[in-house]
Amino acid sequence: MAVSDTRENERGMKAVPSLKPAARGEVSVGTQPPPSAVRAVGGRLLLVDDEAPLLRGLTRLMGLATPEWRVTTATSAELALAALEREAFDVLVTDLEMPGMGGLALLEEVAVRYPSLVVVVHSSHSNTRAEELADFCLGKPVNTDVLIGTVSTAFATSLTRQHQLSLGRTSQTA
Protein backbone atom coordinates (compact mmCIF):
# COMPACT_ATOMS: atom_id res chain seq x y z
CA MET A 1 0.00 0.00 0.00
CA ALA A 2 1.33 3.40 -0.86
CA VAL A 3 2.24 5.55 2.11
CA SER A 4 1.85 9.26 1.51
CA ASP A 5 2.71 10.54 4.98
CA THR A 6 5.10 9.20 7.59
CA ARG A 7 4.27 11.43 10.55
CA GLU A 8 4.59 9.80 13.94
CA ASN A 9 2.91 10.78 17.17
CA GLU A 10 4.76 11.39 20.42
CA ARG A 11 4.90 7.64 21.15
CA GLY A 12 6.35 6.78 17.74
CA MET A 13 3.20 5.03 16.49
CA LYS A 14 2.59 5.54 12.80
CA ALA A 15 -0.74 7.16 11.97
CA VAL A 16 -0.57 6.05 8.36
CA PRO A 17 -1.01 2.76 6.48
CA SER A 18 1.73 0.22 7.09
CA LEU A 19 3.40 -1.47 4.18
CA LYS A 20 1.92 -4.91 3.60
CA PRO A 21 3.35 -8.06 2.02
CA ALA A 22 2.05 -8.87 -1.46
CA ALA A 23 -0.14 -11.63 0.02
CA ARG A 24 -2.35 -8.96 1.60
CA GLY A 25 -2.73 -7.34 -1.81
CA GLU A 26 -1.30 -4.16 -3.19
CA VAL A 27 -3.77 -1.29 -3.05
CA SER A 28 -3.13 2.08 -4.59
CA VAL A 29 -4.43 4.98 -2.52
CA GLY A 30 -5.75 6.50 -5.77
CA THR A 31 -8.06 3.51 -6.37
CA GLN A 32 -9.81 3.66 -3.01
CA PRO A 33 -13.22 5.27 -2.63
CA PRO A 34 -13.09 8.40 -0.49
CA PRO A 35 -13.71 7.74 3.23
CA SER A 36 -16.73 10.07 3.19
CA ALA A 37 -18.38 7.81 0.60
CA VAL A 38 -17.66 4.75 2.73
CA ARG A 39 -19.47 6.15 5.77
CA ALA A 40 -22.79 6.06 3.92
CA VAL A 41 -22.20 2.45 2.84
CA GLY A 42 -21.61 1.08 6.29
CA GLY A 43 -19.80 -2.06 7.28
CA ARG A 44 -18.95 -4.38 10.13
CA LEU A 45 -16.46 -3.19 12.73
CA LEU A 46 -14.91 -5.24 15.55
CA LEU A 47 -13.44 -3.22 18.45
CA VAL A 48 -11.11 -5.07 20.86
CA ASP A 49 -9.83 -3.66 24.14
CA ASP A 50 -9.69 -5.03 27.67
CA GLU A 51 -10.95 -1.70 29.07
CA ALA A 52 -14.77 -2.01 28.98
CA PRO A 53 -15.42 1.72 29.60
CA LEU A 54 -13.19 2.59 26.64
CA LEU A 55 -15.05 0.09 24.45
CA ARG A 56 -18.39 1.61 25.44
CA GLY A 57 -17.10 5.08 24.59
CA LEU A 58 -15.69 3.95 21.24
CA THR A 59 -18.92 2.14 20.38
CA ARG A 60 -20.94 5.25 21.18
CA LEU A 61 -18.53 7.44 19.21
CA MET A 62 -18.65 5.21 16.13
CA GLY A 63 -22.43 4.96 16.32
CA LEU A 64 -22.85 8.71 16.54
CA ALA A 65 -20.31 9.41 13.80
CA THR A 66 -21.60 6.79 11.37
CA PRO A 67 -24.83 4.99 12.28
CA GLU A 68 -24.41 2.72 9.22
CA TRP A 69 -21.42 0.98 10.82
CA ARG A 70 -22.39 -2.14 12.75
CA VAL A 71 -20.11 -2.30 15.79
CA THR A 72 -19.27 -5.42 17.80
CA THR A 73 -16.96 -5.37 20.80
CA ALA A 74 -14.69 -7.89 22.51
CA THR A 75 -12.87 -7.42 25.82
CA SER A 76 -10.13 -9.93 24.95
CA ALA A 77 -8.27 -11.36 21.99
CA GLU A 78 -9.89 -14.74 22.63
CA LEU A 79 -13.39 -13.21 22.44
CA ALA A 80 -12.37 -11.35 19.29
CA LEU A 81 -11.33 -14.60 17.59
CA ALA A 82 -14.63 -16.20 18.62
CA ALA A 83 -16.52 -13.24 17.11
CA LEU A 84 -14.47 -13.54 13.89
CA GLU A 85 -15.42 -17.23 13.68
CA ARG A 86 -19.14 -16.39 14.00
CA GLU A 87 -19.30 -13.37 11.71
CA ALA A 88 -17.41 -11.67 8.88
CA PHE A 89 -16.01 -8.23 9.68
CA ASP A 90 -14.59 -5.56 7.42
CA VAL A 91 -12.37 -3.77 9.95
CA LEU A 92 -10.73 -4.77 13.23
CA VAL A 93 -9.55 -2.11 15.71
CA THR A 94 -7.49 -3.59 18.53
CA ASP A 95 -5.31 -2.66 21.47
CA LEU A 96 -1.99 -4.48 21.90
CA GLU A 97 -1.68 -4.73 25.68
CA MET A 98 -4.34 -7.09 27.05
CA PRO A 99 -4.23 -9.85 29.65
CA GLY A 100 -4.16 -13.41 28.39
CA MET A 101 -3.70 -13.58 24.65
CA GLY A 102 -2.34 -10.14 23.77
CA GLY A 103 -3.07 -7.99 20.77
CA LEU A 104 0.10 -9.05 18.95
CA ALA A 105 -0.93 -12.71 19.16
CA LEU A 106 -4.37 -11.69 17.88
CA LEU A 107 -2.75 -9.91 14.92
CA GLU A 108 -0.67 -13.02 14.15
CA GLU A 109 -3.81 -15.20 14.13
CA VAL A 110 -5.77 -12.70 12.03
CA ALA A 111 -2.95 -12.49 9.46
CA VAL A 112 -3.14 -16.26 8.96
CA ARG A 113 -6.88 -16.90 9.29
CA TYR A 114 -8.38 -13.62 7.96
CA PRO A 115 -5.78 -12.09 5.62
CA SER A 116 -8.23 -9.75 3.90
CA LEU A 117 -9.41 -8.19 7.18
CA VAL A 118 -8.27 -4.57 7.52
CA VAL A 119 -6.55 -4.03 10.87
CA VAL A 120 -6.14 -0.84 12.90
CA VAL A 121 -3.94 -0.96 15.99
CA HIS A 122 -5.02 1.58 18.62
CA SER A 123 -2.52 1.33 21.44
CA SER A 124 -0.28 3.28 23.78
CA HIS A 125 2.49 0.74 23.11
CA SER A 126 4.56 0.63 19.94
CA ASN A 127 5.62 -2.69 18.43
CA THR A 128 7.48 -3.18 15.15
CA ARG A 129 5.84 -6.55 14.41
CA ALA A 130 2.37 -5.10 15.07
CA GLU A 131 3.15 -2.26 12.67
CA GLU A 132 4.09 -4.85 10.02
CA LEU A 133 0.85 -6.78 10.53
CA ALA A 134 -1.52 -3.82 10.86
CA ASP A 135 -2.79 -1.65 8.04
CA PHE A 136 -2.99 1.42 10.31
CA CYS A 137 -1.44 2.24 13.69
CA LEU A 138 -2.70 4.92 16.07
CA GLY A 139 -1.30 5.86 19.46
CA LYS A 140 -3.49 6.37 22.51
CA PRO A 141 -4.86 8.82 23.23
CA VAL A 142 -6.01 9.74 19.74
CA ASN A 143 -8.12 12.64 18.53
CA THR A 144 -11.64 11.38 17.80
CA ASP A 145 -11.63 12.93 14.31
CA VAL A 146 -8.38 11.10 13.51
CA LEU A 147 -9.82 7.82 14.80
CA ILE A 148 -13.05 8.16 12.81
CA GLY A 149 -11.11 9.23 9.73
CA THR A 150 -8.76 6.27 10.05
CA VAL A 151 -11.63 3.81 10.48
CA SER A 152 -13.36 5.38 7.45
CA THR A 153 -10.18 4.91 5.44
CA ALA A 154 -9.93 1.34 6.74
CA PHE A 155 -13.45 0.67 5.43
CA ALA A 156 -12.42 2.14 2.05
CA THR A 157 -9.40 -0.18 2.05
CA SER A 158 -11.68 -3.12 2.87
CA LEU A 159 -13.97 -2.32 -0.05
CA THR A 160 -10.98 -2.11 -2.37
CA ARG A 161 -9.59 -5.46 -1.12
CA GLN A 162 -12.98 -7.13 -1.50
CA HIS A 163 -13.26 -5.79 -5.05
CA GLN A 164 -9.74 -6.98 -5.91
CA LEU A 165 -10.46 -10.42 -4.43
CA SER A 166 -13.65 -10.74 -6.47
CA LEU A 167 -11.74 -9.71 -9.62
CA GLY A 168 -9.08 -12.32 -8.82
CA ARG A 169 -11.69 -15.04 -8.36
CA THR A 170 -13.42 -14.03 -11.60
CA SER A 171 -10.17 -14.16 -13.59
CA GLN A 172 -9.30 -17.57 -12.10
CA THR A 173 -12.63 -19.10 -13.13
CA ALA A 174 -12.56 -17.63 -16.66
C-alpha positions as a Python dict, from the first residue, in 0.01 Angstrom:
ca = {
    (1, 'M'): (0, 0, 0),
    (2, 'A'): (133, 340, -86),
    (3, 'V'): (224, 555, 211),
    (4, 'S'): (185, 926, 151),
    (5, 'D'): (271, 1054, 498),
    (6, 'T'): (510, 920, 759),
    (7, 'R'): (427, 1143, 1055),
    (8, 'E'): (459, 980, 1394),
    (9, 'N'): (291, 1078, 1717),
    (10, 'E'): (476, 1139, 2042),
    (11, 'R'): (490, 764, 2115),
    (12, 'G'): (635, 678, 1774),
    (13, 'M'): (320, 503, 1649),
    (14, 'K'): (259, 554, 1280),
    (15, 'A'): (-74, 716, 1197),
    (16, 'V'): (-57, 605, 836),
    (17, 'P'): (-101, 276, 648),
    (18, 'S'): (173, 22, 709),
    (19, 'L'): (340, -147, 418),
    (20, 'K'): (192, -491, 360),
    (21, 'P'): (335, -806, 202),
    (22, 'A'): (205, -887, -146),
    (23, 'A'): (-14, -1163, 2),
    (24, 'R'): (-235, -896, 160),
    (25, 'G'): (-273, -734, -181),
    (26, 'E'): (-130, -416, -319),
    (27, 'V'): (-377, -129, -305),
    (28, 'S'): (-313, 208, -459),
    (29, 'V'): (-443, 498, -252),
    (30, 'G'): (-575, 650, -577),
    (31, 'T'): (-806, 351, -637),
    (32, 'Q'): (-981, 366, -301),
    (33, 'P'): (-1322, 527, -263),
    (34, 'P'): (-1309, 840, -49),
    (35, 'P'): (-1371, 774, 323),
    (36, 'S'): (-1673, 1007, 319),
    (37, 'A'): (-1838, 781, 60),
    (38, 'V'): (-1766, 475, 273),
    (39, 'R'): (-1947, 615, 577),
    (40, 'A'): (-2279, 606, 392),
    (41, 'V'): (-2220, 245, 284),
    (42, 'G'): (-2161, 108, 629),
    (43, 'G'): (-1980, -206, 728),
    (44, 'R'): (-1895, -438, 1013),
    (45, 'L'): (-1646, -319, 1273),
    (46, 'L'): (-1491, -524, 1555),
    (47, 'L'): (-1344, -322, 1845),
    (48, 'V'): (-1111, -507, 2086),
    (49, 'D'): (-983, -366, 2414),
    (50, 'D'): (-969, -503, 2767),
    (51, 'E'): (-1095, -170, 2907),
    (52, 'A'): (-1477, -201, 2898),
    (53, 'P'): (-1542, 172, 2960),
    (54, 'L'): (-1319, 259, 2664),
    (55, 'L'): (-1505, 9, 2445),
    (56, 'R'): (-1839, 161, 2544),
    (57, 'G'): (-1710, 508, 2459),
    (58, 'L'): (-1569, 395, 2124),
    (59, 'T'): (-1892, 214, 2038),
    (60, 'R'): (-2094, 525, 2118),
    (61, 'L'): (-1853, 744, 1921),
    (62, 'M'): (-1865, 521, 1613),
    (63, 'G'): (-2243, 496, 1632),
    (64, 'L'): (-2285, 871, 1654),
    (65, 'A'): (-2031, 941, 1380),
    (66, 'T'): (-2160, 679, 1137),
    (67, 'P'): (-2483, 499, 1228),
    (68, 'E'): (-2441, 272, 922),
    (69, 'W'): (-2142, 98, 1082),
    (70, 'R'): (-2239, -214, 1275),
    (71, 'V'): (-2011, -230, 1579),
    (72, 'T'): (-1927, -542, 1780),
    (73, 'T'): (-1696, -537, 2080),
    (74, 'A'): (-1469, -789, 2251),
    (75, 'T'): (-1287, -742, 2582),
    (76, 'S'): (-1013, -993, 2495),
    (77, 'A'): (-827, -1136, 2199),
    (78, 'E'): (-989, -1474, 2263),
    (79, 'L'): (-1339, -1321, 2244),
    (80, 'A'): (-1237, -1135, 1929),
    (81, 'L'): (-1133, -1460, 1759),
    (82, 'A'): (-1463, -1620, 1862),
    (83, 'A'): (-1652, -1324, 1711),
    (84, 'L'): (-1447, -1354, 1389),
    (85, 'E'): (-1542, -1723, 1368),
    (86, 'R'): (-1914, -1639, 1400),
    (87, 'E'): (-1930, -1337, 1171),
    (88, 'A'): (-1741, -1167, 888),
    (89, 'F'): (-1601, -823, 968),
    (90, 'D'): (-1459, -556, 742),
    (91, 'V'): (-1237, -377, 995),
    (92, 'L'): (-1073, -477, 1323),
    (93, 'V'): (-955, -211, 1571),
    (94, 'T'): (-749, -359, 1853),
    (95, 'D'): (-531, -266, 2147),
    (96, 'L'): (-199, -448, 2190),
    (97, 'E'): (-168, -473, 2568),
    (98, 'M'): (-434, -709, 2705),
    (99, 'P'): (-423, -985, 2965),
    (100, 'G'): (-416, -1341, 2839),
    (101, 'M'): (-370, -1358, 2465),
    (102, 'G'): (-234, -1014, 2377),
    (103, 'G'): (-307, -799, 2077),
    (104, 'L'): (10, -905, 1895),
    (105, 'A'): (-93, -1271, 1916),
    (106, 'L'): (-437, -1169, 1788),
    (107, 'L'): (-275, -991, 1492),
    (108, 'E'): (-67, -1302, 1415),
    (109, 'E'): (-381, -1520, 1413),
    (110, 'V'): (-577, -1270, 1203),
    (111, 'A'): (-295, -1249, 946),
    (112, 'V'): (-314, -1626, 896),
    (113, 'R'): (-688, -1690, 929),
    (114, 'Y'): (-838, -1362, 796),
    (115, 'P'): (-578, -1209, 562),
    (116, 'S'): (-823, -975, 390),
    (117, 'L'): (-941, -819, 718),
    (118, 'V'): (-827, -457, 752),
    (119, 'V'): (-655, -403, 1087),
    (120, 'V'): (-614, -84, 1290),
    (121, 'V'): (-394, -96, 1599),
    (122, 'H'): (-502, 158, 1862),
    (123, 'S'): (-252, 133, 2144),
    (124, 'S'): (-28, 328, 2378),
    (125, 'H'): (249, 74, 2311),
    (126, 'S'): (456, 63, 1994),
    (127, 'N'): (562, -269, 1843),
    (128, 'T'): (748, -318, 1515),
    (129, 'R'): (584, -655, 1441),
    (130, 'A'): (237, -510, 1507),
    (131, 'E'): (315, -226, 1267),
    (132, 'E'): (409, -485, 1002),
    (133, 'L'): (85, -678, 1053),
    (134, 'A'): (-152, -382, 1086),
    (135, 'D'): (-279, -165, 804),
    (136, 'F'): (-299, 142, 1031),
    (137, 'C'): (-144, 224, 1369),
    (138, 'L'): (-270, 492, 1607),
    (139, 'G'): (-130, 586, 1946),
    (140, 'K'): (-349, 637, 2251),
    (141, 'P'): (-486, 882, 2323),
    (142, 'V'): (-601, 974, 1974),
    (143, 'N'): (-812, 1264, 1853),
    (144, 'T'): (-1164, 1138, 1780),
    (145, 'D'): (-1163, 1293, 1431),
    (146, 'V'): (-838, 1110, 1351),
    (147, 'L'): (-982, 782, 1480),
    (148, 'I'): (-1305, 816, 1281),
    (149, 'G'): (-1111, 923, 973),
    (150, 'T'): (-876, 627, 1005),
    (151, 'V'): (-1163, 381, 1048),
    (152, 'S'): (-1336, 538, 745),
    (153, 'T'): (-1018, 491, 544),
    (154, 'A'): (-993, 134, 674),
    (155, 'F'): (-1345, 67, 543),
    (156, 'A'): (-1242, 214, 205),
    (157, 'T'): (-940, -18, 205),
    (158, 'S'): (-1168, -312, 287),
    (159, 'L'): (-1397, -232, -5),
    (160, 'T'): (-1098, -211, -237),
    (161, 'R'): (-959, -546, -112),
    (162, 'Q'): (-1298, -713, -150),
    (163, 'H'): (-1326, -579, -505),
    (164, 'Q'): (-974, -698, -591),
    (165, 'L'): (-1046, -1042, -443),
    (166, 'S'): (-1365, -1074, -647),
    (167, 'L'): (-1174, -971, -962),
    (168, 'G'): (-908, -1232, -882),
    (169, 'R'): (-1169, -1504, -836),
    (170, 'T'): (-1342, -1403, -1160),
    (171, 'S'): (-1017, -1416, -1359),
    (172, 'Q'): (-930, -1757, -1210),
    (173, 'T'): (-1263, -1910, -1313),
    (174, 'A'): (-1256, -1763, -1666),
}
